[in-house]
Coordinates of C-alpha atoms in Angstrom, one line a residue:
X1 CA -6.9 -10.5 6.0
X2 CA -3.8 -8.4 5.0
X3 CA -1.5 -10.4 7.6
X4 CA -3.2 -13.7 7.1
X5 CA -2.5 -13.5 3.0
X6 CA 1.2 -12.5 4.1
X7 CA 1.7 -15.4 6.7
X8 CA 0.6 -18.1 3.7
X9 CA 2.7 -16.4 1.1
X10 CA 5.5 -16.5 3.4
X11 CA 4.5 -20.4 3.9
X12 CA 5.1 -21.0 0.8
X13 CA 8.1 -18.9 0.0
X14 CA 9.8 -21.4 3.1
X15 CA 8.2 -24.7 1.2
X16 CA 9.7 -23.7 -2.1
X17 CA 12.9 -22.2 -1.0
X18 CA 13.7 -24.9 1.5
X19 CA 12.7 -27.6 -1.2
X20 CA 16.4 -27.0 -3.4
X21 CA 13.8 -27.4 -6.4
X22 CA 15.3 -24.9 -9.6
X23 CA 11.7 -24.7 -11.0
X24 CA 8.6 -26.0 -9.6
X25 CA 5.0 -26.1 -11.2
X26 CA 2.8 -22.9 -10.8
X27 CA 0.9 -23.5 -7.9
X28 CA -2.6 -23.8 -7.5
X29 CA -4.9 -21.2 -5.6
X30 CA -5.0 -20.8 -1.7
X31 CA -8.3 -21.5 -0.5
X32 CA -9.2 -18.8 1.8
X33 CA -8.5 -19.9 5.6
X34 CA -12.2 -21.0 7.5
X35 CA -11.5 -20.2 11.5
X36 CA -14.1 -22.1 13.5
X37 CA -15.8 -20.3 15.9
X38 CA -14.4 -21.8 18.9
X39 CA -10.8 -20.9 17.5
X40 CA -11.3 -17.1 16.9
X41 CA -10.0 -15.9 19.5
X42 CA -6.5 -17.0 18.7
X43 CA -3.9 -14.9 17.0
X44 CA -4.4 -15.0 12.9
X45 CA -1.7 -17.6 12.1
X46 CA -3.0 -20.5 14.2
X47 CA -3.6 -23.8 12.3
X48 CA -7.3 -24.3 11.9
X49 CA -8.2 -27.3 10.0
X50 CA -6.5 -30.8 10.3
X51 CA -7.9 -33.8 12.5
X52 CA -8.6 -33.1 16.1
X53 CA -7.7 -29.5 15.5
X54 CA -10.2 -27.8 17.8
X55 CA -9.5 -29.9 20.3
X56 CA -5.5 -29.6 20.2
X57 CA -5.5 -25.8 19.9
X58 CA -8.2 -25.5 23.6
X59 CA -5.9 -28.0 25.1
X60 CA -3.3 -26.1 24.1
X61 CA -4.6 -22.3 24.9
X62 CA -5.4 -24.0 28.4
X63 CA -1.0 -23.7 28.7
X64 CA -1.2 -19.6 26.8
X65 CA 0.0 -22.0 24.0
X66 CA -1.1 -22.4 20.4
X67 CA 0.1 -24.6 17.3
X68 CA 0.8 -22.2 14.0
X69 CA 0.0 -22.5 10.6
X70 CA 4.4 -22.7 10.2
X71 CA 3.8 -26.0 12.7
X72 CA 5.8 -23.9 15.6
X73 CA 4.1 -24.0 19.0
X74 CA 3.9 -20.0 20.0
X75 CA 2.7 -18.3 23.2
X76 CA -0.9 -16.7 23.1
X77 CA 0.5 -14.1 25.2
X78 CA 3.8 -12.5 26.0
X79 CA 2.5 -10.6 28.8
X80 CA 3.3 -13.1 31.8
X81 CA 7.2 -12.8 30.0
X82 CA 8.5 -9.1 31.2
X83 CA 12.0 -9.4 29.5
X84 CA 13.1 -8.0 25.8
X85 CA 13.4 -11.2 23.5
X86 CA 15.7 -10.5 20.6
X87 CA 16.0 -12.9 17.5
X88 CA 20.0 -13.1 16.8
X89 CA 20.6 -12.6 13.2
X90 CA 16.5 -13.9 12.7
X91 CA 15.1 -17.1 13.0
X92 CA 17.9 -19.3 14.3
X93 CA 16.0 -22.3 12.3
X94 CA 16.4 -20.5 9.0
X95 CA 19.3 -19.7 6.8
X96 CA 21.3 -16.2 8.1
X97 CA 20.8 -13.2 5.9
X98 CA 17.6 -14.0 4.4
X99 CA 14.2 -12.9 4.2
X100 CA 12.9 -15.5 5.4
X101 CA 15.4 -15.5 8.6
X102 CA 13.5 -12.4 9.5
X103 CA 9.9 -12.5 8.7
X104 CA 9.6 -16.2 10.6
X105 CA 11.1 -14.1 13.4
X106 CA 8.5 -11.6 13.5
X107 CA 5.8 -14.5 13.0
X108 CA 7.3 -16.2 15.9
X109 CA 6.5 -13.0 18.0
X110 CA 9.9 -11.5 19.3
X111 CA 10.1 -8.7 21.0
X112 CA 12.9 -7.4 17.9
X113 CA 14.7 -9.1 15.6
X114 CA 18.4 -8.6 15.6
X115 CA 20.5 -8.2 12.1
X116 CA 24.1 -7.6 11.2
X117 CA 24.9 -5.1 8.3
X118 CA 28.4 -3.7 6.7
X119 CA 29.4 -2.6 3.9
X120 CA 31.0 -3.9 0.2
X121 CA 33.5 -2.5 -2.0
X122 CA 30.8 0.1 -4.0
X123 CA 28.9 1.4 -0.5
X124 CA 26.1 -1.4 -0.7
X125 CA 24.8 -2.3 2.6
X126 CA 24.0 -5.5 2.7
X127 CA 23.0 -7.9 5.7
X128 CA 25.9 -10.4 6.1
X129 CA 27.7 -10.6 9.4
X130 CA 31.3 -12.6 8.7
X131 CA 33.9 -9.9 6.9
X132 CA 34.5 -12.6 4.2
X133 CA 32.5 -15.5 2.9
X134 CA 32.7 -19.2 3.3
X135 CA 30.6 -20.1 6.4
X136 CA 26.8 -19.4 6.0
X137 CA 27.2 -17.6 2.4
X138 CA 29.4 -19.6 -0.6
X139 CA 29.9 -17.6 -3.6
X140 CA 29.3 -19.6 -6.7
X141 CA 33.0 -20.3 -7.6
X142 CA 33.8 -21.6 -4.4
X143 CA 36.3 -18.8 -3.9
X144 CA 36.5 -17.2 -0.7
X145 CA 36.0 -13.6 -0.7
X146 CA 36.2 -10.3 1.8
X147 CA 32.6 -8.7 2.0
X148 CA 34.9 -5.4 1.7
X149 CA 36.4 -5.9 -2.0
X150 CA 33.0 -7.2 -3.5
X151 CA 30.9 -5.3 -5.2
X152 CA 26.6 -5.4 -5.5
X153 CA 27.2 -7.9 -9.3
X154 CA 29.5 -10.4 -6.8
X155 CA 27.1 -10.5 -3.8
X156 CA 24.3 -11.6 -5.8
X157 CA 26.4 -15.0 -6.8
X158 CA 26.7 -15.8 -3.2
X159 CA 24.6 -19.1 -2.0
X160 CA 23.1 -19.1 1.5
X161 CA 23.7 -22.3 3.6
X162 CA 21.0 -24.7 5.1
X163 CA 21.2 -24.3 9.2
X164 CA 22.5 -27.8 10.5
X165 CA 23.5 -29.4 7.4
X166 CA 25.7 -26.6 5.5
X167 CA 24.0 -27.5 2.4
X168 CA 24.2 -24.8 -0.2
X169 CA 20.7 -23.1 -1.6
X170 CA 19.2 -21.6 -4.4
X171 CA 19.3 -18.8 -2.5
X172 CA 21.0 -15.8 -2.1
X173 CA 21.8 -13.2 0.8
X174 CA 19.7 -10.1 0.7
X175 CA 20.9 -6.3 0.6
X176 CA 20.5 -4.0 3.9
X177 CA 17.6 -2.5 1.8
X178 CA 15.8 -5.8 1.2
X179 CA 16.1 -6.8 5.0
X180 CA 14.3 -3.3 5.9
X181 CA 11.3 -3.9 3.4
X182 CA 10.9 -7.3 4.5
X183 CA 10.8 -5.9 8.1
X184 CA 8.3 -3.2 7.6
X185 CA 6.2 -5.6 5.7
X186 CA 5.7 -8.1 8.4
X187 CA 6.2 -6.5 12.0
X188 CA 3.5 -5.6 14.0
X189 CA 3.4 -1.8 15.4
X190 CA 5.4 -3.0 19.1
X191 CA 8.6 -5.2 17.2
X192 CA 11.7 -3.4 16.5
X193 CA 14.7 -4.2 14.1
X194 CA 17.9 -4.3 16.0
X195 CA 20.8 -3.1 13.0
X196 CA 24.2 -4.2 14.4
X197 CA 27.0 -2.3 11.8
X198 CA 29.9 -4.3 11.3
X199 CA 32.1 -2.4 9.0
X200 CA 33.6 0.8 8.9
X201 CA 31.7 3.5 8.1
X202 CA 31.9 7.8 8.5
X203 CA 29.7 10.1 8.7
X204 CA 28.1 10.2 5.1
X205 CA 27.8 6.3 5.1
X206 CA 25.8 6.7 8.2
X207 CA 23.5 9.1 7.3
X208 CA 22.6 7.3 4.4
X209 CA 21.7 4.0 6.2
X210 CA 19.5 6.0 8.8
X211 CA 17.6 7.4 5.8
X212 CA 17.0 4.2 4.6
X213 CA 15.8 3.3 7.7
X214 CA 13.3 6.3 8.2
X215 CA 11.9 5.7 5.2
X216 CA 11.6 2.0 4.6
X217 CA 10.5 1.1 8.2
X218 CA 10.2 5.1 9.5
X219 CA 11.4 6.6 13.1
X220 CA 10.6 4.0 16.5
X221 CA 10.7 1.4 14.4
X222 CA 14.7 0.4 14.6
X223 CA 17.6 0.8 17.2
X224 CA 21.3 0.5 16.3
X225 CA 24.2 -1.4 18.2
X226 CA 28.2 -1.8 17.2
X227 CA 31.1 -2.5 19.3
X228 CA 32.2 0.8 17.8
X229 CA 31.6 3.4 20.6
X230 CA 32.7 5.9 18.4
X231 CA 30.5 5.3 15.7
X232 CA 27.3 5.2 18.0
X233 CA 28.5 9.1 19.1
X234 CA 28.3 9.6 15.5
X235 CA 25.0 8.3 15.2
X236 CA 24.1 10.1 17.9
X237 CA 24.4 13.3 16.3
X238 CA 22.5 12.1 13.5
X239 CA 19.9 10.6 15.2
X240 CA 19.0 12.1 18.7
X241 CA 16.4 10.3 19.0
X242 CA 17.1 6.4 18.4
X243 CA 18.5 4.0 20.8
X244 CA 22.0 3.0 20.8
X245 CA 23.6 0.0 22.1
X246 CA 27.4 -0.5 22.3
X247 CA 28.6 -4.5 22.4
X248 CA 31.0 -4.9 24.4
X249 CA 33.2 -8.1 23.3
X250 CA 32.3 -11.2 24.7
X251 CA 34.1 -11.8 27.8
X252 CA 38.4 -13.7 27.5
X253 CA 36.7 -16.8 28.9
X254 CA 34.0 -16.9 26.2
X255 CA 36.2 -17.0 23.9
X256 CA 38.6 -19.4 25.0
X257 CA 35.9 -21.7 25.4
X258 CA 34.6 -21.5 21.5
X259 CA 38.2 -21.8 20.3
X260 CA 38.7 -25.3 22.3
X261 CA 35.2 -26.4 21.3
X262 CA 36.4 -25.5 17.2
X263 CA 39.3 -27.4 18.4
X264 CA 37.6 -30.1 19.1
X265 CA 35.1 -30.0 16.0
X266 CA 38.1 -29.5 13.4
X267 CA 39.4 -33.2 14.7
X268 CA 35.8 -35.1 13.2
X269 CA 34.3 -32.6 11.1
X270 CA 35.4 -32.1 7.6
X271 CA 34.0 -28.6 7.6
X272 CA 35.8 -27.8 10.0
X273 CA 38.7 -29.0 8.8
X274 CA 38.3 -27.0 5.7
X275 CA 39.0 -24.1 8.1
X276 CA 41.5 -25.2 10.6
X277 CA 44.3 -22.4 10.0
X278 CA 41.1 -20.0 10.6
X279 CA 40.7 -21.7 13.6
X280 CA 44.0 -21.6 14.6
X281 CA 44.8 -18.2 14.3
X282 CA 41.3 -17.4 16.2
X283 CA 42.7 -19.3 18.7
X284 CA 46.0 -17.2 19.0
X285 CA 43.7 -14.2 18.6
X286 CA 41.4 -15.2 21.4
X287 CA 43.8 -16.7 23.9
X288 CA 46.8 -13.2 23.3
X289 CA 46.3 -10.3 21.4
X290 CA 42.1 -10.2 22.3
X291 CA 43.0 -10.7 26.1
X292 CA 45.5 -7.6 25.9
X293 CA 42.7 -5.2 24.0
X294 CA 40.0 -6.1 26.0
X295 CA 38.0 -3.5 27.8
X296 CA 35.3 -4.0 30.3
X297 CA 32.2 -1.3 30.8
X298 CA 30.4 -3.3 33.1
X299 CA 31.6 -0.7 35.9
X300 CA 30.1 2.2 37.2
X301 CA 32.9 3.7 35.9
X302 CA 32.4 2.1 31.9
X303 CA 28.7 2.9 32.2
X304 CA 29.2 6.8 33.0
X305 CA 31.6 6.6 29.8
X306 CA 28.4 5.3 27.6
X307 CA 26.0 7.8 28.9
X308 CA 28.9 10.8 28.5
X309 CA 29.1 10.1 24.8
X310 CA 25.2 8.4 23.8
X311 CA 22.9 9.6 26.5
X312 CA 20.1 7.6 28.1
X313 CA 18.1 6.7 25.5
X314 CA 21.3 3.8 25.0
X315 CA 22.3 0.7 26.8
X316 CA 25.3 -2.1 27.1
X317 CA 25.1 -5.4 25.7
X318 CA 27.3 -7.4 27.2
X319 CA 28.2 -11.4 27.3
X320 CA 26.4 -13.8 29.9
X321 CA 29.6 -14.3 31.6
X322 CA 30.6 -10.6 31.8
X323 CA 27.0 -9.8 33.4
X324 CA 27.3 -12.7 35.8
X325 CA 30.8 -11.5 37.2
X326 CA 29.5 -7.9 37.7
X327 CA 26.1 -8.2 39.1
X328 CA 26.3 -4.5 40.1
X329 CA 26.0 -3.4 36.4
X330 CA 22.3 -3.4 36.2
X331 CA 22.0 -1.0 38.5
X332 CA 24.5 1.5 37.5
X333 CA 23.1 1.7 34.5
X334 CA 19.2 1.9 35.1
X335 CA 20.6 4.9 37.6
X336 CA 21.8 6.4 34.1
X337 CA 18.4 5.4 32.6
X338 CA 20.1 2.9 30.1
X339 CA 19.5 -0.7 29.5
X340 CA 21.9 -3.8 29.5
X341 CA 21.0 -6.9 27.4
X342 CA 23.2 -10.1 27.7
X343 CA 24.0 -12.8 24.3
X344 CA 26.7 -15.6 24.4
X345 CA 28.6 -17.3 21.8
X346 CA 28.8 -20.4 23.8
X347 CA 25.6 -21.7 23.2
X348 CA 22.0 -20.8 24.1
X349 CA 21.9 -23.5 26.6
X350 CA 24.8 -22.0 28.6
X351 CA 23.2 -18.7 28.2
X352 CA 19.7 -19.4 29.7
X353 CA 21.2 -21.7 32.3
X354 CA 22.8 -18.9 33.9
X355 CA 19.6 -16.7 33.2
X356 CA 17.8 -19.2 35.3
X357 CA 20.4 -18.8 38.1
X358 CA 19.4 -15.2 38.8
X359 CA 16.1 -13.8 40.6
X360 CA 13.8 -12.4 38.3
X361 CA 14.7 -8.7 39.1
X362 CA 18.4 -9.0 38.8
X363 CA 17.8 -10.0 35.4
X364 CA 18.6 -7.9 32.1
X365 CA 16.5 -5.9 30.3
X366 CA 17.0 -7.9 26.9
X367 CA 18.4 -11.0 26.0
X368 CA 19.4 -11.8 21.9
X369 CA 19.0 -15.3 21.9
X370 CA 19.2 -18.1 19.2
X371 CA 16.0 -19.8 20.9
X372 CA 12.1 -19.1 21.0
X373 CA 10.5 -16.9 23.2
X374 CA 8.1 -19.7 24.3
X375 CA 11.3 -21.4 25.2
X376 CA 13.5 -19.1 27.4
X377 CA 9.8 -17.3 28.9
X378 CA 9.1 -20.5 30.3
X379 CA 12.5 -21.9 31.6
X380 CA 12.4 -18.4 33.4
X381 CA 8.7 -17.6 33.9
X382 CA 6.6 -20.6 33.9
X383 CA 4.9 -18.9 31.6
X384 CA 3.0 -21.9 30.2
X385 CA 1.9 -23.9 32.9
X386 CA -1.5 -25.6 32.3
X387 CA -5.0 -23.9 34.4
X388 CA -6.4 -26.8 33.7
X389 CA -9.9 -25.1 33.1
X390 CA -10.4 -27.3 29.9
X391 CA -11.3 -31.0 29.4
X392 CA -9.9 -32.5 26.4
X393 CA -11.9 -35.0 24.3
X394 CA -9.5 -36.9 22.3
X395 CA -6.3 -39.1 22.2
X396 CA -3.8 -36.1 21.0
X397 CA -5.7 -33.3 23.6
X398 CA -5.6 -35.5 26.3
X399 CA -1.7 -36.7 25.8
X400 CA -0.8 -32.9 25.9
X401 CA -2.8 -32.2 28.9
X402 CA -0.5 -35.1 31.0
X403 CA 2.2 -33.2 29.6
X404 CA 4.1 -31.9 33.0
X405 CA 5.2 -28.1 33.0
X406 CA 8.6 -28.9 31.7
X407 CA 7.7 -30.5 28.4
X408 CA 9.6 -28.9 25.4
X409 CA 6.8 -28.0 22.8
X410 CA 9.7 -26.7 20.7
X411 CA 9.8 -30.3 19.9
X412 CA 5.9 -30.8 19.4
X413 CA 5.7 -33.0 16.7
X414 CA 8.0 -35.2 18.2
X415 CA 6.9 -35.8 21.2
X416 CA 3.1 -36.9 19.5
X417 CA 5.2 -39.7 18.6
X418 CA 5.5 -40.6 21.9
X419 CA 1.9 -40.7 22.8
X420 CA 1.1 -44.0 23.1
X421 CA 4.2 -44.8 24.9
X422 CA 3.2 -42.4 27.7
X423 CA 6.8 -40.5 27.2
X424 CA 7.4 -36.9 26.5
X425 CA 10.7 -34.7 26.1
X426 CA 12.0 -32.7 28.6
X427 CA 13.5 -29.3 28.3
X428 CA 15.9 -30.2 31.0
X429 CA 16.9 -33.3 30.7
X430 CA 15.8 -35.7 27.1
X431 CA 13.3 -37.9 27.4
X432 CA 10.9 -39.0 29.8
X433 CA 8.1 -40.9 31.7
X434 CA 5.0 -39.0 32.2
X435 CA 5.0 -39.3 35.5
X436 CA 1.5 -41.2 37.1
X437 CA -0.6 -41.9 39.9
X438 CA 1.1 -44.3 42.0
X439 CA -1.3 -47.2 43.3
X440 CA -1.3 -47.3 47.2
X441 CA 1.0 -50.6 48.6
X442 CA -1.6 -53.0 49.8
X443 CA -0.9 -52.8 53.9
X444 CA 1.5 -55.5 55.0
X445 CA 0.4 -57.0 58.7
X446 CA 3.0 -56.4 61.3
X447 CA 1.6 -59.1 63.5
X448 CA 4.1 -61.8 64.9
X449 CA 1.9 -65.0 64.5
X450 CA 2.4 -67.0 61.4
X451 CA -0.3 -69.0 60.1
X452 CA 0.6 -73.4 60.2
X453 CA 0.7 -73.5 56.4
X454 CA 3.4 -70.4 56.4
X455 CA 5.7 -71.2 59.4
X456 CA 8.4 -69.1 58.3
X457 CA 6.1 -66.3 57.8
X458 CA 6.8 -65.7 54.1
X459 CA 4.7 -62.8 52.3
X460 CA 1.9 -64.3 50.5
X461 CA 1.8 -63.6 46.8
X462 CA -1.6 -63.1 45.3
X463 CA -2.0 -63.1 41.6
X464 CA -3.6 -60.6 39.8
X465 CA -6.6 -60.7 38.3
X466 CA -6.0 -61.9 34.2
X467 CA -7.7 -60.1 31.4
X468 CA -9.6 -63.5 29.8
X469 CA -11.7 -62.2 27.0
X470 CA -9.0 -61.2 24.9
X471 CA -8.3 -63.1 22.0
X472 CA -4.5 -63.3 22.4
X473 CA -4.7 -64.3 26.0
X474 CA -3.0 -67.9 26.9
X475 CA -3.7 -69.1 29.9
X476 CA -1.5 -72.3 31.5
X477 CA -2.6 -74.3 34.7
X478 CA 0.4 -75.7 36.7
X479 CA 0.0 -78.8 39.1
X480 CA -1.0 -78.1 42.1
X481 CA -0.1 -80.0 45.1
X482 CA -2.2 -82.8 44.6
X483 CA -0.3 -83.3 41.1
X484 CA -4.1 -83.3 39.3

């Protein structure tokens, strides 16, 4: 009862934040949530009432699926899905550095749920992952400003942006102390919070952020990574005990590619535009100076370096392109008893089609994604394909249940619309025909002798038979031969 209270106060946290509404009336009661027998065995946040419910949520189970309360499709079970799924920066649906961002993600059943933390001016740790504002947070002024020379009073003017659209919200971005609470308050026992630092920090700083953590969330419960390897060696003298992951930048090629694609965007997009000499500096960044400091650990050599200064109880988190050209890393550093997870910064598409191009036990131990876990656990695993052991009994169950194996229920709600035109999305390719049963040709003789009234031995065309009792049917007689 505890979690189901949460998951509706969190429902409508989303509705009222999301709305842009200042001040909205008090609102009324929840009704307490009635789970029909038939449904209890799914997890506490599936949708229960609504037309055809029952009969949507079987249908669905029948693929380990199940429609929640939030309207996301979800798995029922993970288990058939043997890879870390991290949730980069939260829920990529929701607006970075919120509360929100991160209990959705824990709703949405990741394996951990990835954040970025640094510090301001006064010590505050706060979750925020650019060094200055402007792209997901807006301070009220519309000034731009370093995260480094603002204090705690200055962060709380910031605005968080909408995902998609870049509008601003009556929100703001929430302190490293507020994401841990919010963390603790909705994981279950197995997700873990993956704190990426970002800033600076020595050994006092540290010590003080892993007390936070210990106590707001406690010991097991989080796991560091930076692309500082010497800060992880000082964490690991504070902390023998917790994982440590060093990032290693994403690979010259990665970023080359994100540069020419800003590029690209600043030419059309008057966001982008707003940030062009940004963009142009990245690009001189990316393309010179970034090529000449950049170090690869996805040797043997790199991954006895880690494991020299963090131990085993650490790993390497390296770009998709970086783990693709050194295949060997996997090994070298299970050998050392340490894990390698893979991101990108050229697009979750590009990230899990390269996934997909590996055999299941060459691939990493964790992947931080900006996608669901039903999503990349199917395009991997299959991990959703229908048994077929139910028989749906109306319109909507029945439409799902022709669904083939690569329909995207990330896009549920749209693809109802589709029903009656027998189409569905794809996750590989848009939209499509569900595919049917195609009617067996009628056999066509291969004799040689052609009937007098067909010399020339023409098929014969035979007309089908015409639906006549419906209203809207018009039925014209042509001459025949004898003109009557």
């Amino acid at each position: 009862m505890l979690k189901s209270s949460r998951c509706y106060a969190l429902l409508l946290i989303i509705f009222i934040a999301l709305s842009g509404c200042k001040s909205t009336p008090e609102a009324p009661p929840i009704p307490p949530k009635v789970v029909p027998q038939s449904l209890s065995h799914l997890p506490f946040d599936a949708k229960v009432d609504g037309e055809d419910i029952v009969d949507i949520q079987l249908t669905l189970g029948d693929r380990n699926l199940y429609l929640s309360d939030s309207g996301h499709i979800k798995m029922v079970s993970i288990a058939q899905c043997p890879l870390d799924i991290s949730a980069h920066r939260g829920d990529f649906r929701l607006p970075e550095s919120s509360d929100l961002a991160i209990a959705s993600a824990l709703f949405d059943n990741y394996n951990s749920v990835e954040i970025d933390v640094m510090q301001l001016k006064d010590g505050t740790w706060v979750n925020h992952h650019d060094s200055q504002t402007g792209r997901a947070t807006v301070y009220y002024t519309g000034e731009r400003y370093k995260l480094e020379r603002m204090n705690r009073k200055q962060y709380a003017k910031l605005k968080l942006r909408q995902k998609g659209s870049n509008e601003l919200l009556d929100m703001r971005p929430i302190t490293a102390y507020e994401a841990f609470t919010t963390f603790a308050a909705y994981r279950s026992y197995d997700q873990l919070l993956n704190v990426e630092i970002k800033s600076e920090a020595n050994g006092h700083e540290l010590v003080e952020l892993d007390n936070m953590l210990r106590q707001t969330i406690g010991q097991g419960g989080y796991y560091y990574s930076a692309s500082d390897l010497e800060m992880l060696e000082k964490l690991r003298g504070i902390n023998p005990r917790v994982y440590l992951g060093f990032v290693q930048g994403a690979h010259p090629t990665s970023v080359d590619k994100v540069t020419a694609d800003l590029r690209r965007g600043a030419q059309n997009d008057d966001y982008y535009l707003d940030h062009q000499k940004n963009i142009e500096f990245a690009g001189k960044y990316g393309t010179k100076r970034y090529r000449s400091r950049y170090k690869n650990y996805a040797s043997s050599a790199g991954i006895r370096k880690i494991s020299d200064k963090l131990g085993a109880n650490s790993g390497l988190h390296l770009d998709i392109r970086s783990f693709m050209q050194n295949t060997s890393v996997l090994n070298s550093a299970h050998r050392y008893g340490m894990k390698v997870y893979t991101y990108t910064i050229n697009g979750t598409d590009f990230h899990q089609g390269q996934l997909k191009r590996l055999a299941k036990k060459k691939l990493p131990d964790g992947v931080i994604v900006d996608t669901t876990p039903y999503k990349i656990c199917q395009k991997l695993f299959n991990a959703s394909v229908p048994n077929k052991r139910y028989q749906p009994l109306t319109p909507a169950g029945k439409y799902i249940a022709s669904l083939p194996a690569d329909a995207d229920f990330d896009r549920f709600d749209e693809m109802l619309g589709y029903q009656q035109e027998g189409y569905y999305i794809s996750l590989n390719s848009g939209l499509k025909s569900i595919a049917r049963a195609k009617a067996k040709p009628a056999k066509v003789s291969r004799s040689n002798k052609t009937s007098a009234s067909n010399p020339h031995g023409f098929p014969t065309i035979v007309d089908e038979e015409i639906e006549k009792t419906n209203s809207k049917t018009i039925i014209l007689t042509l001459p025949s031969s004898n003109n009557d």
